Short mmCIF file of C-alpha atoms in Angstrom, two decimals:
data_model
loop_
_atom_site.label_atom_id
_atom_site.label_comp_id
_atom_site.label_asym_id
_atom_site.label_seq_id
_atom_site.Cartn_x
_atom_site.Cartn_y
_atom_site.Cartn_z
CA UNK A 135 -15.62 18.17 23.21
CA UNK A 136 -14.56 14.78 25.34
CA UNK A 137 -12.13 15.07 28.42
CA UNK A 138 -9.97 12.43 26.32
CA UNK A 139 -9.86 15.75 24.00
CA UNK A 140 -9.15 18.41 26.41
CA UNK A 141 -6.29 16.49 28.08
CA UNK A 142 -4.32 16.16 24.82
CA UNK A 143 -5.03 19.55 24.12
CA UNK A 144 -3.41 20.50 27.56
CA UNK A 145 -0.78 18.32 26.70
CA UNK A 146 0.31 19.13 23.67
CA UNK A 147 -0.13 22.34 21.28
CA UNK A 148 -0.60 20.83 17.92
CA UNK A 149 -2.68 18.17 16.66
CA UNK A 150 -2.42 15.85 13.31
CA UNK A 151 -5.48 15.04 11.27
CA UNK A 152 -4.81 11.99 9.03
CA UNK A 153 -7.05 11.51 5.94
CA UNK A 154 -6.04 8.54 4.04
CA UNK A 155 -8.08 7.30 0.70
CA UNK A 156 -10.27 4.47 1.35
CA UNK A 157 -8.17 1.42 -0.09
CA UNK A 158 -6.02 -1.10 1.86
CA UNK A 159 -2.38 -0.03 0.70
CA UNK A 160 -3.58 3.50 1.23
CA UNK A 161 -5.34 3.04 4.51
CA UNK A 162 -2.12 0.99 6.10
CA UNK A 163 0.25 3.40 5.28
CA UNK A 164 -1.13 6.22 6.97
CA UNK A 165 -1.84 3.92 10.16
CA UNK A 166 1.54 3.28 10.51
CA UNK A 167 2.83 6.64 9.71
CA UNK A 168 0.48 7.86 12.80
CA UNK A 169 1.43 5.60 15.27
CA UNK A 170 5.03 7.51 14.17
CA UNK A 171 3.60 10.68 14.71
CA UNK A 172 1.68 9.50 18.22
CA UNK A 173 5.24 8.26 19.40
CA UNK A 174 6.25 11.58 19.70
CA UNK A 175 3.33 12.96 22.04
CA UNK A 176 0.91 14.42 19.39
CA UNK A 177 -2.73 13.60 19.27
CA UNK A 178 -3.56 11.81 15.70
CA UNK A 179 -7.38 11.93 14.69
CA UNK A 180 -7.79 9.30 11.82
CA UNK A 181 -10.68 10.30 9.81
CA UNK A 182 -12.58 7.92 7.20
CA UNK A 183 -15.88 5.81 6.99
CA UNK A 184 -16.80 3.27 9.90
CA UNK A 185 -16.16 0.66 7.82
CA UNK A 186 -12.57 1.78 6.74
CA UNK A 187 -11.51 2.77 10.08
CA UNK A 188 -12.68 -1.14 11.16
CA UNK A 189 -10.98 -2.48 8.04
CA UNK A 190 -7.53 -0.91 8.90
CA UNK A 191 -7.29 -1.66 12.52
CA UNK A 192 -8.27 -5.34 11.76
CA UNK A 193 -5.45 -5.69 8.95
CA UNK A 194 -2.49 -3.96 10.66
CA UNK A 195 0.29 -6.25 11.76
CA UNK A 196 3.08 -5.39 13.73
CA UNK A 197 1.59 -3.42 16.33
CA UNK A 198 -1.62 -3.08 18.35
CA UNK A 199 -3.96 0.29 17.48
CA UNK A 200 -5.60 -0.11 20.60
CA UNK A 201 -2.86 0.24 22.49
CA UNK A 202 -1.84 3.81 21.53
CA UNK A 203 -4.40 5.95 23.31
CA UNK A 204 -3.68 8.76 21.55
CA UNK A 205 -5.17 7.74 18.11
CA UNK A 206 -8.62 8.67 17.79
CA UNK A 207 -10.32 7.34 15.25
CA UNK A 208 -13.53 9.60 13.59
CA UNK A 209 -15.81 7.31 12.08
CA UNK A 210 -17.64 9.46 9.36
CA UNK A 211 -21.07 8.00 7.98
CA UNK A 212 -21.12 7.78 4.25
CA UNK A 213 -24.55 7.02 2.33
CA UNK A 214 -25.52 3.78 0.62
CA UNK A 215 -23.20 3.42 -2.27
CA UNK A 216 -22.74 0.24 -4.84
CA UNK A 217 -20.22 -1.80 -3.76
CA UNK A 218 -20.27 -5.11 -5.89
CA UNK A 219 -17.95 -7.44 -6.09
CA UNK A 220 -14.61 -7.59 -8.41
CA UNK A 221 -14.54 -8.87 -11.86
CA UNK A 222 -11.81 -11.44 -12.94
CA UNK A 223 -12.74 -11.35 -16.42
CA UNK A 224 -13.16 -7.86 -16.56
CA UNK A 225 -11.09 -6.44 -20.02
CA UNK A 226 -9.12 -3.52 -17.57
CA UNK A 227 -7.37 -5.01 -14.50
CA UNK A 228 -8.16 -1.46 -13.14
CA UNK A 229 -10.53 -1.95 -9.79
CA UNK A 230 -13.37 -0.31 -11.32
CA UNK A 231 -15.49 -1.95 -8.71
CA UNK A 232 -14.22 0.44 -6.38
CA UNK A 233 -14.80 3.69 -8.03
CA UNK A 234 -18.25 4.25 -6.40
CA UNK A 235 -16.73 4.21 -3.26
CA UNK A 236 -13.95 6.65 -3.93
CA UNK A 237 -16.55 9.10 -5.80
CA UNK A 238 -18.55 8.36 -2.65
CA UNK A 239 -15.61 9.55 -0.18
CA UNK A 240 -14.29 12.59 -1.30
CA UNK A 241 -17.75 14.02 -1.75
CA UNK A 242 -19.35 12.88 1.64
CA UNK A 243 -16.22 13.11 3.99
CA UNK A 244 -15.72 16.55 2.98
CA UNK A 245 -18.08 18.43 5.39
CA UNK A 246 -17.36 16.06 8.54
CA UNK A 247 -13.57 16.64 8.10
CA UNK A 248 -13.93 20.20 7.92
CA UNK A 249 -16.04 20.41 10.57
CA UNK A 250 -13.34 18.41 12.92
CA UNK A 251 -10.77 20.72 11.41
CA UNK A 252 -12.38 23.95 12.32
CA UNK A 253 -13.55 22.85 15.94
CA UNK A 254 -9.69 21.42 16.67
CA UNK A 255 -8.60 24.59 15.19
CA UNK A 256 -10.54 26.82 17.65
CA UNK A 257 -8.37 25.02 20.68
CA UNK A 258 -4.67 23.86 19.48
CA UNK A 259 -2.19 26.17 18.53
CA UNK A 260 -1.83 24.50 15.07
CA UNK A 261 -3.34 22.15 12.95
CA UNK A 262 -1.39 19.70 10.64
CA UNK A 263 -3.41 17.97 7.97
CA UNK A 264 -1.72 14.58 6.66
CA UNK A 265 -3.84 13.60 3.50
CA UNK A 266 -3.56 11.43 1.08
CA UNK A 267 -2.94 13.06 -2.68
CA UNK A 268 -6.09 11.46 -3.68
CA UNK A 269 -8.02 12.96 -0.83
CA UNK A 270 -6.46 16.83 -1.75
CA UNK A 271 -9.86 18.57 -0.57
CA UNK A 272 -8.23 18.16 2.14
CA UNK A 273 -5.90 20.54 1.82
CA UNK A 274 -8.17 23.21 -0.06
CA UNK A 275 -10.44 22.80 2.90
CA UNK A 276 -6.92 23.32 5.66
CA UNK A 277 -6.20 26.51 3.56
CA UNK A 278 -8.90 28.38 4.82
CA UNK A 279 -7.85 28.42 8.59
CA UNK A 280 -4.92 30.43 9.46
CA UNK A 281 -3.10 27.80 11.56
CA UNK A 282 -4.15 25.12 9.73
CA UNK A 283 -0.97 23.34 7.39
CA UNK A 284 -1.58 20.77 4.98
CA UNK A 285 0.78 17.86 4.00
CA UNK A 286 0.33 15.46 1.36
CA UNK A 287 1.25 11.71 2.26
CA UNK A 288 2.19 9.90 -1.15
CA UNK A 289 1.80 6.10 -1.04
CA UNK A 290 3.26 5.35 -4.00
CA UNK A 291 6.68 5.16 -4.61
CA UNK A 292 9.13 8.19 -5.13
CA UNK A 293 10.22 6.60 -8.93
CA UNK A 294 6.48 6.49 -9.45
CA UNK A 295 5.55 10.03 -8.53
CA UNK A 296 8.40 11.40 -10.38
CA UNK A 297 7.11 9.22 -13.73
CA UNK A 298 3.23 10.97 -12.95
CA UNK A 299 5.27 14.44 -14.06
CA UNK A 300 7.42 13.34 -16.57
CA UNK A 301 5.62 14.55 -19.43
CA UNK A 302 6.11 18.00 -18.40
CA UNK A 303 9.61 17.81 -17.00
CA UNK A 304 11.31 15.43 -18.96
CA UNK A 305 14.28 17.34 -20.12
CA UNK A 306 15.69 17.75 -16.96
CA UNK A 307 16.09 13.68 -16.55
CA UNK A 308 19.68 13.74 -18.54
CA UNK A 309 20.87 16.53 -16.93
CA UNK A 310 19.94 16.23 -13.38
CA UNK A 311 20.00 12.52 -12.85
CA UNK A 312 23.73 11.01 -11.49
CA UNK A 313 22.73 7.62 -13.03
CA UNK A 314 22.00 7.79 -17.07
CA UNK A 315 18.13 6.69 -17.16
CA UNK A 316 16.27 5.85 -20.19
CA UNK A 317 12.86 7.63 -20.74
CA UNK A 318 11.23 4.28 -21.89
CA UNK A 319 12.65 3.30 -18.73
CA UNK A 320 10.50 5.51 -16.55
CA UNK A 321 8.08 6.94 -19.05
CA UNK A 322 4.08 6.08 -17.86
CA UNK A 323 3.11 3.44 -19.69
CA UNK A 324 -0.49 2.86 -21.23
CA UNK A 325 -3.37 0.95 -19.87
CA UNK A 326 -2.83 1.20 -15.83
CA UNK A 327 -5.59 3.33 -15.21
CA UNK A 328 -9.60 4.04 -16.23
CA UNK A 329 -10.43 6.92 -18.12
CA UNK A 330 -13.06 7.74 -15.09
CA UNK A 331 -10.07 7.09 -12.49
CA UNK A 332 -8.15 9.47 -14.38
CA UNK A 333 -10.84 11.89 -14.32
CA UNK A 334 -11.08 11.68 -10.50
CA UNK A 335 -7.22 12.44 -10.07
CA UNK A 336 -7.50 15.38 -12.22
CA UNK A 337 -10.29 16.57 -10.00
CA UNK A 338 -8.35 16.34 -6.88
CA UNK A 339 -4.66 17.42 -8.09
CA UNK A 340 -4.94 21.01 -8.60
CA UNK A 341 -5.74 21.26 -4.66
CA UNK A 342 -2.37 19.94 -4.04
CA UNK A 343 -1.31 23.33 -4.54
CA UNK A 344 -2.21 24.21 -1.07
CA UNK A 345 -0.03 21.69 0.43
CA UNK A 346 3.26 22.81 2.56
CA UNK A 347 4.88 20.18 2.03
CA UNK A 348 5.54 16.21 1.07
CA UNK A 349 5.73 13.42 2.72
CA UNK A 350 6.94 10.02 1.11
CA UNK A 351 6.85 6.54 2.50
CA UNK A 352 10.28 5.71 1.24
CA UNK A 353 14.26 6.65 1.57
CA UNK A 354 17.47 7.48 0.19
CA UNK A 355 18.86 3.85 0.19
CA UNK A 356 15.77 2.97 -1.98
CA UNK A 357 14.92 5.58 -4.22
CA UNK A 358 17.93 8.51 -3.18
CA UNK A 359 18.43 9.88 -6.92
CA UNK A 360 13.82 10.21 -7.47
CA UNK A 361 13.91 11.74 -4.38
CA UNK A 362 16.59 14.10 -5.24
CA UNK A 363 14.51 15.02 -7.81
CA UNK A 364 11.47 15.55 -6.53
CA UNK A 365 13.24 17.60 -3.77
CA UNK A 366 13.42 20.50 -5.89
CA UNK A 367 11.20 23.27 -7.14
CA UNK A 368 9.89 22.04 -10.79
CA UNK A 369 8.65 18.99 -9.16
CA UNK A 370 7.86 20.12 -5.14
CA UNK A 371 6.30 23.90 -5.82
CA UNK A 372 8.04 27.25 -4.89
CA UNK A 373 8.17 27.25 -0.81
CA UNK A 374 7.25 23.51 0.01
CA UNK A 375 9.58 20.97 1.76
CA UNK A 376 9.92 17.20 1.34
CA UNK A 377 10.39 14.81 3.75
CA UNK A 378 11.11 11.11 3.19
CA UNK A 379 10.23 8.99 6.57
CA UNK A 380 9.87 5.48 5.51
CA UNK A 381 9.40 2.50 5.70
CA UNK A 382 6.34 3.83 7.85
CA UNK A 383 5.99 -0.10 8.60
CA UNK A 384 7.83 -2.08 11.34
CA UNK A 385 10.79 -3.39 9.86
CA UNK A 386 11.19 -5.46 13.03
CA UNK A 387 8.00 -6.99 13.87
CA UNK A 388 7.53 -7.71 17.60
CA UNK A 389 6.42 -11.23 18.11
CA UNK A 390 5.14 -10.46 21.48
CA UNK A 391 1.84 -9.29 18.97
CA UNK A 392 2.31 -12.09 16.63
CA UNK A 393 -1.05 -12.38 14.87
CA UNK A 394 -2.75 -15.80 15.26
CA UNK A 395 -2.38 -17.46 12.01
CA UNK A 396 -2.19 -21.00 10.98
CA UNK A 397 0.38 -20.10 7.94
CA UNK A 398 2.99 -18.46 10.59
CA UNK A 399 2.68 -21.94 12.44
CA UNK A 400 3.48 -23.88 8.91
CA UNK A 401 6.17 -21.49 8.33
CA UNK A 402 7.92 -22.01 11.85
CA UNK A 403 8.36 -25.69 10.47
CA UNK A 404 10.56 -24.66 7.36
CA UNK A 405 13.96 -23.89 6.38
CA UNK A 406 15.32 -20.66 6.23
CA UNK A 407 14.31 -18.57 3.23
CA UNK A 408 12.94 -21.62 1.83
CA UNK A 409 9.15 -20.75 1.08
CA UNK A 410 7.64 -18.57 -1.65
CA UNK A 411 4.78 -16.06 -0.42
CA UNK A 412 2.26 -15.12 -3.35
CA UNK A 413 -0.02 -12.54 -3.22
CA UNK A 414 -1.44 -10.10 -5.74
CA UNK A 415 -2.64 -7.36 -2.82
CA UNK A 416 -6.39 -6.22 -2.15
CA UNK A 417 -7.38 -4.85 -5.82
CA UNK A 418 -6.89 -7.32 -8.12
CA UNK A 419 -8.70 -10.87 -8.84
CA UNK A 420 -7.16 -13.56 -11.23
CA UNK A 421 -9.48 -15.00 -13.41
CA UNK A 422 -9.85 -19.26 -12.99
CA UNK A 423 -8.10 -19.71 -16.27
CA UNK A 424 -5.07 -17.49 -14.63
CA UNK A 425 -5.69 -19.17 -11.34
CA UNK A 426 -5.53 -22.63 -13.04
CA UNK A 427 -2.01 -22.03 -14.82
CA UNK A 428 -0.72 -20.36 -11.59
CA UNK A 429 -1.18 -23.44 -9.21
CA UNK A 430 0.14 -25.83 -11.81
CA UNK A 431 3.47 -23.90 -12.32
CA UNK A 432 3.64 -23.32 -8.68
CA UNK A 433 3.18 -27.01 -8.45
CA UNK A 434 6.06 -27.96 -10.96
CA UNK A 435 8.17 -25.94 -9.79
CA UNK A 436 8.44 -28.18 -6.31
CA UNK A 437 9.71 -25.14 -4.06
CA UNK A 438 7.42 -24.45 -0.91
CA UNK A 439 5.10 -21.59 -1.18
CA UNK A 440 2.18 -20.19 0.76
CA UNK A 441 -0.37 -18.28 -1.54
CA UNK A 442 -3.15 -16.09 -0.37
CA UNK A 443 -5.85 -17.12 -3.05
CA UNK A 444 -8.70 -14.50 -2.33
CA UNK A 445 -10.88 -12.34 -4.82
CA UNK A 446 -10.20 -8.47 -4.23
CA UNK A 447 -11.75 -5.97 -1.98
CA UNK A 448 -15.46 -4.61 -2.29
CA UNK A 449 -15.69 -0.80 -1.70
CA UNK A 450 -16.77 -1.93 2.28
CA UNK A 451 -15.42 -5.68 2.76
CA UNK A 452 -18.23 -6.04 5.56
CA UNK A 453 -20.90 -5.34 3.29
CA UNK A 454 -19.98 -9.24 2.03
CA UNK A 455 -20.11 -10.84 4.93
CA UNK A 456 -23.59 -8.76 5.94
CA UNK A 457 -25.24 -10.73 2.41
CA UNK A 458 -23.88 -13.78 3.58
CA UNK A 459 -25.43 -13.96 6.98
CA UNK A 460 -28.76 -12.87 5.58
CA UNK A 461 -28.96 -15.07 2.46
CA UNK A 462 -27.82 -18.39 2.55
CA UNK A 463 -28.50 -19.10 -1.23
CA UNK A 464 -25.51 -16.38 -1.61
CA UNK A 465 -23.40 -18.32 1.00
CA UNK A 466 -23.65 -21.27 -0.97
CA UNK A 467 -22.51 -19.97 -4.29
CA UNK A 468 -19.33 -18.09 -2.57
CA UNK A 469 -18.55 -21.24 -0.95
CA UNK A 470 -18.60 -22.91 -4.81
CA UNK A 471 -16.68 -20.19 -6.18
CA UNK A 472 -14.07 -20.48 -3.40
CA UNK A 473 -12.20 -23.24 -5.27
CA UNK A 474 -11.08 -20.25 -7.36
CA UNK A 475 -10.32 -22.36 -10.38
CA UNK A 476 -7.87 -24.43 -8.65
CA UNK A 477 -7.26 -27.67 -10.57
CA UNK A 478 -8.47 -30.61 -8.70
CA UNK A 479 -7.03 -32.01 -6.23
CA UNK A 480 -4.13 -29.65 -6.16
CA UNK A 481 -4.46 -28.99 -2.52
CA UNK A 482 -4.00 -32.46 -1.83
CA UNK A 483 -1.32 -32.98 -4.04
CA UNK A 484 0.81 -29.96 -2.76
CA UNK A 485 -0.07 -30.84 1.40
CA UNK A 486 3.15 -29.96 3.17
CA UNK A 487 4.48 -28.14 0.32
CA UNK A 488 2.51 -25.23 -0.32
CA UNK A 489 -0.61 -23.80 1.57
CA UNK A 490 -3.18 -21.90 0.23
CA UNK A 491 -5.06 -19.29 2.18
CA UNK A 492 -8.42 -17.72 1.40
CA UNK A 493 -8.91 -15.35 4.23
CA UNK A 494 -6.80 -12.28 5.25
CA UNK A 495 -3.04 -13.02 5.44
CA UNK A 496 -0.60 -11.40 8.01
CA UNK A 497 1.81 -10.16 5.06
CA UNK A 498 4.16 -8.24 7.33
CA UNK A 499 4.84 -11.01 9.48
CA UNK A 500 5.14 -13.11 6.49
CA UNK A 501 7.79 -10.98 5.05
CA UNK A 502 9.60 -10.97 8.10
CA UNK A 503 9.82 -14.76 8.96
CA UNK A 504 13.13 -16.20 8.53
CA UNK A 505 11.12 -18.74 6.28
CA UNK A 506 10.16 -16.60 3.35
CA UNK A 507 12.65 -16.15 0.50
CA UNK A 508 10.71 -14.92 -2.02
CA UNK A 509 7.64 -12.83 -3.10
CA UNK A 510 5.28 -13.25 -5.84
CA UNK A 511 3.39 -9.79 -5.67
CA UNK A 512 1.52 -7.43 -8.05
CA UNK A 513 4.56 -4.71 -6.63
CA UNK A 514 1.90 -2.05 -5.05
CA UNK A 515 4.15 0.32 -3.39
CA UNK A 516 2.49 -0.66 0.18
CA UNK A 517 3.87 -4.42 -0.20
CA UNK A 518 7.36 -3.57 -2.14
CA UNK A 519 8.23 -1.22 0.59
CA UNK A 520 7.41 -4.02 3.32
CA UNK A 521 8.96 -6.34 1.10
CA UNK A 522 12.07 -4.04 0.82
CA UNK A 523 12.17 -3.20 4.52
CA UNK A 524 12.33 -7.46 5.56
CA UNK A 525 14.75 -8.24 2.56
CA UNK A 526 12.83 -10.22 0.69
CA UNK A 527 13.26 -9.94 -3.12
CA UNK A 528 10.14 -10.09 -5.30
CA UNK A 529 8.85 -11.88 -8.64
CA UNK A 530 6.82 -8.74 -10.26
CA UNK A 531 3.48 -9.38 -11.45
CA UNK A 532 2.09 -5.90 -12.15
CA UNK A 533 -1.89 -5.12 -12.83
CA UNK A 534 -2.28 -2.10 -13.15
CA UNK A 535 -2.21 1.73 -11.33
CA UNK A 536 1.75 2.41 -9.85
CA UNK A 537 2.82 -1.20 -10.25
CA UNK A 538 4.58 -1.38 -13.13
CA UNK A 539 6.83 1.51 -12.34
CA UNK A 540 7.49 0.17 -8.93
CA UNK A 541 8.30 -3.22 -11.29
CA UNK A 542 10.75 -1.50 -13.17
CA UNK A 543 12.49 0.18 -9.86
CA UNK A 544 12.58 -3.72 -7.78
CA UNK A 545 13.91 -5.39 -11.49
CA UNK A 546 15.67 -2.68 -12.90
CA UNK A 547 16.98 -0.13 -10.42
CA UNK A 548 17.34 -2.40 -7.28
CA UNK A 549 17.99 -5.03 -8.93
CA UNK A 550 16.31 -7.20 -6.44
CA UNK A 551 13.61 -8.94 -8.48
CA UNK A 552 12.67 -10.50 -11.84
CA UNK A 553 9.54 -10.18 -13.77
CA UNK A 554 6.70 -12.71 -14.23
CA UNK A 555 5.17 -10.68 -16.93
CA UNK A 556 5.98 -7.85 -19.18
CA UNK A 557 3.46 -5.04 -18.91
CA UNK A 558 3.55 -4.97 -22.64
CA UNK A 559 1.89 -8.57 -22.41
CA UNK A 560 -0.59 -7.67 -20.02
CA UNK A 561 -3.75 -9.35 -21.82
CA UNK A 562 -2.20 -12.51 -22.74
CA UNK A 563 -2.36 -15.44 -19.81
CA UNK A 564 0.78 -16.34 -17.72
CA UNK A 565 1.20 -20.02 -18.77
CA UNK A 566 2.18 -22.62 -16.07
CA UNK A 567 5.90 -23.37 -17.71
CA UNK A 568 6.59 -19.48 -17.53
CA UNK A 569 5.53 -19.81 -13.63
CA UNK A 570 7.28 -22.76 -13.28
CA UNK A 571 10.59 -21.08 -14.39
CA UNK A 572 10.36 -17.73 -12.65
CA UNK A 573 9.66 -19.59 -9.54
CA UNK A 574 12.56 -21.71 -9.91
CA UNK A 575 14.69 -18.69 -10.89
CA UNK A 576 14.03 -16.88 -7.64
CA UNK A 577 14.15 -19.40 -5.18
CA UNK A 578 16.06 -22.26 -6.42
CA UNK A 579 19.24 -20.91 -8.39
CA UNK A 580 22.53 -18.84 -7.67
CA UNK A 581 20.63 -15.82 -9.50
CA UNK A 582 17.76 -16.01 -6.86
CA UNK A 583 20.47 -16.25 -4.33
CA UNK A 584 22.10 -13.34 -5.54
CA UNK A 585 19.08 -11.35 -5.33
CA UNK A 586 18.44 -12.29 -1.53
CA UNK A 587 21.68 -11.27 -0.87
CA UNK A 588 21.45 -7.73 -2.31
CA UNK A 589 17.90 -7.40 -1.04
CA UNK A 590 19.05 -8.56 2.73
CA UNK A 591 22.21 -5.81 2.10
CA UNK A 592 19.39 -2.90 1.31
CA UNK A 593 16.99 -4.32 3.92
CA UNK A 594 20.19 -3.49 5.96
CA UNK A 595 20.30 0.06 4.78
CA UNK A 596 17.11 0.58 5.10
CA UNK A 597 17.11 -0.85 8.64
CA UNK A 598 20.23 2.41 9.09
CA UNK A 599 18.12 4.77 7.61
CA UNK A 600 15.19 4.30 10.01
CA UNK A 601 17.38 3.96 13.42
CA UNK A 602 18.67 7.08 14.73
CA UNK A 603 21.33 9.42 12.59
CA UNK A 604 19.60 8.02 9.71
CA UNK A 605 18.08 9.56 6.95
CA UNK A 606 14.62 8.55 7.39
CA UNK A 607 14.66 9.39 11.27
CA UNK A 608 16.36 12.53 10.24
CA UNK A 609 13.51 13.29 8.15
CA UNK A 610 10.82 12.45 10.49
CA UNK A 611 12.77 14.54 13.65
CA UNK A 612 12.60 17.67 11.01
CA UNK A 613 8.98 17.00 9.89
CA UNK A 614 7.72 16.96 13.82
CA UNK A 615 10.05 19.91 14.74
CA UNK A 616 8.32 21.98 11.58
CA UNK A 617 4.86 21.19 12.72
CA UNK A 618 5.90 22.15 16.35
CA UNK A 619 7.69 25.31 15.41
CA UNK A 620 6.74 28.74 16.56
#
């Protein structure tokens, strides 16, 4: 055991181990939560592969993870496995190319995780393991040690979690919910996942029975009724507890640690709330035909925009870089693909009005910028909670997974967004005319102004929730007190 760990042991009788799922939106949320835990003086051990730990450290915004001395990263090795590029023409929008990484992680991280927890349990009075539900093997492993407790950290919305359990508990809705909700509005839609991924989920789900409680990256101003329902025994499990501590990401970005990125400098020169941020996350790729239509729609709208146009992540985002360095021919092929189907001369025509970003963009800082007035998004929960916390309304374009349910939450429940494409028409191309209409509605209409007003009002409530005296702050303090108890 090294001296740093001995010092942490002497300072604090409880240690926390974070076990994230190896996808950017999940990694990011658990790293933000690690910062909150570490701020209370607790040592945090962040478990993952070397590539994913490096990835999340490079991409986190609003703070510097290397400046937090009591967060320690454990780079566990993963054997070589396929890390193919995404296929924008695939019949299913779910990122099937990442499945080998998901499956490799749950098999090969289990043993080193178990060894770490056993080592810590022999030194610390209590070990609190906080894991993604898709990494619930951590809960099962934790259950074998008397002074180790496991807690699931949900990287999806409370509404999405509620919908997952709706099939068996749907009869509770009308009798328990304060606001009338149609079964159609919250039932889980078809086509969100592949059968193989659903099997993967089913392999982990039973092990959540070993958890002592659930943590949500959400808060009562956003999802109060769904959190109320999930806190009840039929959903939570007998004897378990629920803590809603979100947003875990900063909702005020420290400009002193601002990322050096050209798009932020461009934003500085734009009028307040005039820019539409367009990004579909790290797990979705658009076909060239769809890129063409989106580009035409943005151009015709006449509205300012920042468009992050990049392919979805591979399982190992650094493997691609290594291949490109080693093989000049592959690098040339990638350069040819870099246009991603943009209409000829597009970037020249929109110069001064729009910016196309082809690398990683500082999303949290873009959303926090006063010039940003809207977000065209896939509605992954990481993007939703960041946008809600910054008071930015959303043009929702769900692609897969929990995104259709988050779209319902944003557009119908919170009324701070509009839908670009209905889920039932997910197989259709979104034409330029539809894009133009949505962009104008969000950015240049009274309807859009009202959404911005509602989003800003909700952001104030969210800020109050995470401030001392607020619900999220109280829940975080409650969780810390719970794991420190004697």
